[in-house]
Amino acid sequence: MDPLIITAAITGAETRKEDQPALPITAKEQAESAYECVENGARVIHLHVRDSEGNPSQSLELFEASISAIKKACGKDIIIQISTGGAIGDTMEDRLKPMSLQPEMATLNAGSLNFGEEVFVNPPPDIERFAIEMKKRQIVPEIEVYSAGMIDAVKALVKKEVLTHTPLHVQFVMGVPGGISGKLKNLLYLKDHLAEEISGATWGVAGVGRSQLPLANMGILLGGHVRVGFEDNIWYKRKVLAKSNGELVARVTRLAEELHRPIATISETREILNLPKGEDEHCE
Ligand code: KMH
Ligand code: ZN
């Protein structure tokens, strides 16, 4: 098994400060949170930004400020993955915008789904447009898969040579109301289906809410990778809020150590995801 890559989804677009007071919102808070996550084992920071009122935003200036603060805190080699999913209702133009900052990685959402009471809209022509833009800019996509059929849609884009980066890296986002639920047997199915359809693809799992911890364990055991953080889950355990994103990352690191799965260094993470080599300037 490859060493484990932990991604920290520190802010997201939906979580509210009223519900999780430790949610990092400003560039400074995000940098502090990212630093604690990296110290505790995270190697990829999945990034959304918020405006001064705490609302989700796709503003270039806000992304620039957060990326620069995170790199200053964590070292230049830290892998920052910007969100092109944004928040429900964002225009495609706004969602595409932060790619102009040339991040190393960006998310590519693989299909539409009900998202709680709303609809997260990702029509095939837009998915293709985002993928082409990433290819043109040499941004490595992380494919966000919310249900099994999306794997087939991704396979079609691989066949069409729109998605050419290898290995293709997929994030199974499980437990969104409207997507596949966070049952353990669902992860087994997604993992096998991906291996059958797209050879060599790597995968991670992001469990929403109470499914975060069991799915993280499964991800470690099955040779996948793991995403945790306040974007997906604000709780440490039943009725107890997590103190920080770093606390959630530290728990995954402890579990991996108990299960004899080493945590990837930043250089190993770059190798696994086939990202450019770093400059060996980081705080891991
Ligand atoms: N906020 C969700 C609607 C991504 O980052 O690309 C979409 C999302 C996915 O968070
Ligand atoms: Zn996101």
Short mmCIF file of C-alpha atoms and ligand atoms in Angstrom, two decimals:
data_model
loop_
_atom_site.label_atom_id
_atom_site.label_comp_id
_atom_site.label_asym_id
_atom_site.label_seq_id
_atom_site.Cartn_x
_atom_site.Cartn_y
_atom_site.Cartn_z
CA MET A 1 0.00 0.00 0.00
CA ASP A 2 1.15 3.54 -0.70
CA PRO A 3 1.67 5.80 2.30
CA LEU A 4 -1.51 7.60 3.34
CA ILE A 5 -2.30 11.08 2.03
CA ILE A 6 -4.46 13.12 4.37
CA THR A 7 -6.31 16.05 2.85
CA ALA A 8 -7.67 18.75 5.12
CA ALA A 9 -10.86 20.43 3.89
CA ILE A 10 -10.58 23.26 6.38
CA THR A 11 -13.45 25.62 5.52
CA GLY A 12 -15.85 24.53 2.76
CA ALA A 13 -18.76 26.59 1.53
CA GLU A 14 -21.61 25.35 3.71
CA THR A 15 -20.30 25.12 7.29
CA ARG A 16 -21.20 28.17 9.40
CA LYS A 17 -19.17 29.81 12.13
CA GLU A 18 -22.33 29.78 14.29
CA ASP A 19 -22.24 25.98 14.18
CA GLN A 20 -18.45 25.53 14.46
CA PRO A 21 -16.77 28.53 16.14
CA ALA A 22 -13.29 27.25 15.18
CA LEU A 23 -14.12 27.41 11.45
CA PRO A 24 -11.26 29.30 9.77
CA ILE A 25 -12.59 32.13 7.62
CA THR A 26 -9.90 34.78 7.13
CA ALA A 27 -6.60 34.17 5.35
CA LYS A 28 -4.82 34.34 8.72
CA GLU A 29 -7.17 31.84 10.33
CA GLN A 30 -6.89 29.53 7.32
CA ALA A 31 -3.09 29.70 7.43
CA GLU A 32 -3.05 28.88 11.17
CA SER A 33 -5.47 26.02 10.67
CA ALA A 34 -3.56 24.66 7.66
CA TYR A 35 -0.30 24.83 9.64
CA GLU A 36 -1.80 22.78 12.49
CA CYS A 37 -3.19 20.27 9.96
CA VAL A 38 0.20 19.90 8.24
CA GLU A 39 1.97 19.54 11.58
CA ASN A 40 -0.48 16.75 12.36
CA GLY A 41 -0.08 14.89 9.06
CA ALA A 42 -2.11 16.62 6.32
CA ARG A 43 -0.36 17.12 2.98
CA VAL A 44 -3.10 18.61 0.81
CA ILE A 45 -5.24 21.60 1.73
CA HIS A 46 -8.61 21.67 -0.04
CA LEU A 47 -9.47 25.35 -0.17
CA HIS A 48 -12.63 27.44 -0.27
CA VAL A 49 -12.59 31.09 0.75
CA ARG A 50 -15.07 33.35 2.51
CA ASP A 51 -15.74 37.08 2.38
CA SER A 52 -15.59 39.42 5.38
CA GLU A 53 -19.13 38.43 6.36
CA GLY A 54 -18.26 34.74 6.26
CA ASN A 55 -20.14 34.05 3.02
CA PRO A 56 -18.59 31.67 0.46
CA SER A 57 -16.79 33.46 -2.35
CA GLN A 58 -14.78 32.69 -5.49
CA SER A 59 -12.97 36.05 -5.35
CA LEU A 60 -9.49 35.94 -6.85
CA GLU A 61 -8.15 38.39 -4.28
CA LEU A 62 -9.40 36.25 -1.39
CA PHE A 63 -7.96 33.07 -2.92
CA GLU A 64 -4.66 34.85 -3.54
CA ALA A 65 -4.48 36.10 0.05
CA SER A 66 -5.28 32.66 1.51
CA ILE A 67 -2.91 30.75 -0.77
CA SER A 68 -0.08 33.13 0.01
CA ALA A 69 -0.75 33.01 3.79
CA ILE A 70 -0.97 29.20 3.77
CA LYS A 71 2.29 28.87 1.83
CA LYS A 72 3.99 31.30 4.18
CA ALA A 73 2.86 29.25 7.18
CA CYS A 74 3.32 25.73 5.77
CA GLY A 75 6.15 26.15 3.27
CA LYS A 76 6.01 26.44 -0.52
CA ASP A 77 5.75 22.67 -1.04
CA ILE A 78 2.37 22.30 0.63
CA ILE A 79 -0.17 21.18 -1.95
CA ILE A 80 -3.11 23.53 -2.28
CA GLN A 81 -6.17 22.27 -4.07
CA ILE A 82 -8.63 25.02 -4.90
CA SER A 83 -12.35 24.35 -5.14
CA THR A 84 -14.02 24.81 -8.50
CA GLY A 85 -17.24 23.55 -6.94
CA GLY A 86 -17.65 26.73 -4.93
CA ALA A 87 -21.07 27.08 -3.33
CA ILE A 88 -24.44 25.97 -4.65
CA GLY A 89 -25.71 28.56 -7.10
CA ASP A 90 -22.30 30.01 -8.08
CA THR A 91 -22.02 30.67 -11.81
CA MET A 92 -19.69 28.48 -13.87
CA GLU A 93 -17.62 31.60 -14.65
CA ASP A 94 -17.07 32.26 -10.94
CA ARG A 95 -16.25 28.63 -10.31
CA LEU A 96 -13.65 28.64 -13.11
CA LYS A 97 -12.04 31.91 -12.02
CA PRO A 98 -9.49 30.73 -9.41
CA MET A 99 -7.81 28.50 -12.00
CA SER A 100 -6.20 31.68 -13.33
CA LEU A 101 -4.06 31.64 -10.17
CA GLN A 102 -2.38 28.45 -11.43
CA PRO A 103 -2.91 26.29 -8.35
CA GLU A 104 -1.23 22.90 -8.48
CA MET A 105 -4.53 21.08 -8.00
CA ALA A 106 -8.21 21.85 -8.39
CA THR A 107 -11.39 19.88 -7.89
CA LEU A 108 -13.42 18.65 -10.85
CA ASN A 109 -16.99 17.77 -9.88
CA ALA A 110 -18.09 14.74 -11.87
CA GLY A 111 -21.85 15.22 -12.02
CA SER A 112 -25.02 16.91 -10.77
CA LEU A 113 -26.84 15.83 -7.64
CA ASN A 114 -29.36 16.95 -5.08
CA PHE A 115 -27.37 18.55 -2.28
CA GLY A 116 -29.58 18.68 0.79
CA GLU A 117 -32.56 20.77 -0.25
CA GLU A 118 -30.71 22.23 -3.24
CA VAL A 119 -29.20 21.04 -6.51
CA PHE A 120 -25.47 21.08 -7.24
CA VAL A 121 -25.44 21.60 -10.98
CA ASN A 122 -22.64 20.06 -13.07
CA PRO A 123 -23.85 19.38 -16.63
CA PRO A 124 -21.54 17.27 -18.84
CA PRO A 125 -20.50 20.16 -21.16
CA ASP A 126 -19.40 22.19 -18.14
CA ILE A 127 -17.50 19.27 -16.62
CA GLU A 128 -15.68 18.89 -19.92
CA ARG A 129 -14.97 22.61 -20.10
CA PHE A 130 -13.46 22.58 -16.58
CA ALA A 131 -11.37 19.51 -17.44
CA ILE A 132 -10.06 21.12 -20.63
CA GLU A 133 -9.14 24.27 -18.74
CA MET A 134 -7.22 22.20 -16.16
CA LYS A 135 -5.42 20.30 -18.89
CA LYS A 136 -4.50 23.52 -20.68
CA ARG A 137 -3.14 25.02 -17.48
CA GLN A 138 -1.50 21.77 -16.30
CA ILE A 139 -3.54 21.84 -13.11
CA VAL A 140 -3.93 18.36 -11.65
CA PRO A 141 -7.61 17.55 -11.16
CA GLU A 142 -9.05 15.74 -8.19
CA ILE A 143 -12.30 14.23 -9.39
CA GLU A 144 -15.15 14.62 -6.89
CA VAL A 145 -17.46 11.61 -7.16
CA TYR A 146 -20.74 11.69 -5.22
CA SER A 147 -22.39 8.54 -6.61
CA ALA A 148 -21.41 5.40 -8.52
CA GLY A 149 -22.61 6.51 -11.96
CA MET A 150 -20.22 9.44 -11.89
CA ILE A 151 -17.34 6.96 -12.24
CA ASP A 152 -18.76 5.97 -15.64
CA ALA A 153 -19.01 9.62 -16.65
CA VAL A 154 -15.37 10.11 -15.71
CA LYS A 155 -14.38 7.03 -17.69
CA ALA A 156 -15.96 8.60 -20.78
CA LEU A 157 -13.78 11.71 -20.32
CA VAL A 158 -10.69 9.54 -19.96
CA LYS A 159 -11.61 7.71 -23.15
CA LYS A 160 -12.11 11.02 -24.92
CA GLU A 161 -8.64 12.07 -23.71
CA VAL A 162 -10.05 15.11 -21.96
CA LEU A 163 -8.71 13.74 -18.68
CA THR A 164 -5.12 12.67 -19.32
CA HIS A 165 -3.27 13.14 -16.05
CA THR A 166 -2.19 9.84 -14.57
CA PRO A 167 -2.87 8.48 -12.13
CA LEU A 168 -6.37 9.88 -12.17
CA HIS A 169 -7.13 10.87 -8.59
CA VAL A 170 -10.71 10.53 -7.37
CA GLN A 171 -12.29 11.70 -4.12
CA PHE A 172 -15.36 9.72 -3.06
CA VAL A 173 -17.50 12.29 -1.26
CA MET A 174 -19.98 10.15 0.64
CA GLY A 175 -22.95 11.01 2.80
CA VAL A 176 -24.15 14.17 1.05
CA PRO A 177 -27.96 14.01 1.28
CA GLY A 178 -28.69 13.35 -2.41
CA GLY A 179 -25.47 11.42 -3.11
CA ILE A 180 -24.36 7.92 -2.15
CA SER A 181 -24.69 7.31 1.58
CA GLY A 182 -21.73 6.76 3.89
CA LYS A 183 -22.27 3.03 4.40
CA LEU A 184 -19.03 1.03 4.46
CA LYS A 185 -20.26 -1.39 1.81
CA ASN A 186 -20.81 1.54 -0.53
CA LEU A 187 -17.14 2.43 -0.31
CA LEU A 188 -16.18 -1.15 -1.15
CA TYR A 189 -18.38 -0.94 -4.22
CA LEU A 190 -17.03 2.46 -5.34
CA LYS A 191 -13.43 1.31 -4.91
CA ASP A 192 -13.98 -1.88 -6.94
CA HIS A 193 -15.99 -0.11 -9.62
CA LEU A 194 -13.27 2.54 -10.02
CA ALA A 195 -10.54 -0.13 -10.30
CA GLU A 196 -12.56 -1.98 -12.95
CA GLU A 197 -13.33 1.10 -15.03
CA ILE A 198 -10.21 3.28 -14.74
CA SER A 199 -7.05 1.32 -14.28
CA GLY A 200 -4.43 2.76 -11.98
CA ALA A 201 -6.69 5.46 -10.53
CA THR A 202 -5.97 6.50 -6.96
CA TRP A 203 -8.76 7.45 -4.58
CA GLY A 204 -9.54 9.13 -1.31
CA VAL A 205 -12.67 9.19 0.79
CA ALA A 206 -14.41 12.16 2.38
CA GLY A 207 -17.23 11.12 4.69
CA VAL A 208 -19.82 13.75 5.51
CA GLY A 209 -20.96 14.14 9.13
CA ARG A 210 -21.01 11.01 11.25
CA SER A 211 -19.66 8.86 8.41
CA GLN A 212 -16.33 10.71 8.46
CA LEU A 213 -14.66 8.58 11.12
CA PRO A 214 -15.72 5.08 9.96
CA LEU A 215 -14.98 5.93 6.33
CA ALA A 216 -11.57 7.34 7.28
CA ASN A 217 -10.77 4.01 8.93
CA MET A 218 -11.92 2.13 5.84
CA GLY A 219 -9.86 4.40 3.61
CA ILE A 220 -6.74 3.64 5.66
CA LEU A 221 -7.39 -0.12 5.61
CA LEU A 222 -8.30 -0.38 1.94
CA GLY A 223 -5.27 1.49 0.62
CA GLY A 224 -7.12 4.68 -0.28
CA HIS A 225 -6.50 8.16 1.06
CA VAL A 226 -8.52 10.22 3.52
CA ARG A 227 -10.05 13.69 3.67
CA VAL A 228 -11.26 15.22 6.93
CA GLY A 229 -12.05 18.73 8.09
CA PHE A 230 -14.84 21.15 8.87
CA GLU A 231 -16.08 21.28 5.27
CA ASP A 232 -17.43 17.76 5.75
CA ASN A 233 -17.83 17.32 9.51
CA ILE A 234 -17.67 19.61 12.54
CA TRP A 235 -17.90 16.91 15.25
CA TYR A 236 -15.21 15.00 17.13
CA LYS A 237 -17.75 12.58 18.55
CA ARG A 238 -21.46 12.57 19.33
CA LYS A 239 -22.45 15.94 20.85
CA VAL A 240 -18.79 17.07 21.06
CA LEU A 241 -17.56 19.61 18.52
CA ALA A 242 -14.02 19.16 17.22
CA LYS A 243 -11.68 21.82 18.64
CA SER A 244 -9.94 22.37 15.31
CA ASN A 245 -9.35 20.91 11.87
CA GLY A 246 -5.97 19.83 13.20
CA GLU A 247 -7.62 17.69 15.87
CA LEU A 248 -9.50 15.74 13.17
CA VAL A 249 -6.30 15.30 11.14
CA ALA A 250 -4.34 14.16 14.21
CA ARG A 251 -6.90 11.44 14.89
CA VAL A 252 -6.51 10.04 11.35
CA THR A 253 -2.73 10.05 11.78
CA ARG A 254 -3.03 8.14 15.08
CA LEU A 255 -5.40 5.60 13.51
CA ALA A 256 -3.08 5.09 10.54
CA GLU A 257 -0.12 4.56 12.83
CA GLU A 258 -2.06 1.95 14.83
CA LEU A 259 -2.97 0.23 11.56
CA HIS A 260 0.64 0.30 10.32
CA ARG A 261 -0.06 2.62 7.41
CA PRO A 262 2.64 5.28 7.22
CA ILE A 263 1.68 8.90 6.56
CA ALA A 264 3.01 10.22 3.25
CA THR A 265 5.58 12.97 3.39
CA ILE A 266 4.95 15.91 1.08
CA SER A 267 7.51 14.47 -1.39
CA GLU A 268 5.78 11.08 -1.32
CA THR A 269 2.43 12.78 -1.82
CA ARG A 270 3.83 14.53 -4.90
CA GLU A 271 5.09 11.21 -6.21
CA ILE A 272 1.81 9.36 -5.61
CA LEU A 273 -0.26 12.08 -7.29
CA ASN A 274 2.35 12.68 -10.00
CA LEU A 275 2.78 16.34 -9.12
CA PRO A 276 6.00 18.27 -9.78
CA LYS A 277 8.75 17.69 -7.25
CA GLY A 278 8.81 20.30 -4.47
CA GLU A 279 11.69 22.42 -3.33
CA ASP A 280 11.99 20.65 0.00
CA GLU A 281 10.76 23.67 1.84
CA HIS A 282 8.04 22.68 4.25
CA CYS A 283 7.12 22.05 7.83
CA GLU A 284 6.24 18.33 7.86
N1 KMH B 1 -19.71 23.26 -1.84
C1 KMH B 1 -20.19 22.15 -2.61
C2 KMH B 1 -21.47 22.50 -3.27
C3 KMH B 1 -15.67 21.26 -4.44
O1 KMH B 1 -15.03 21.82 -3.56
O2 KMH B 1 -15.27 21.17 -5.60
C4 KMH B 1 -19.22 21.72 -3.65
C5 KMH B 1 -17.83 21.43 -3.20
C6 KMH B 1 -17.01 20.67 -4.15
O3 KMH B 1 -17.39 21.79 -2.12
ZN ZN B 2 -15.07 21.67 -1.38
#
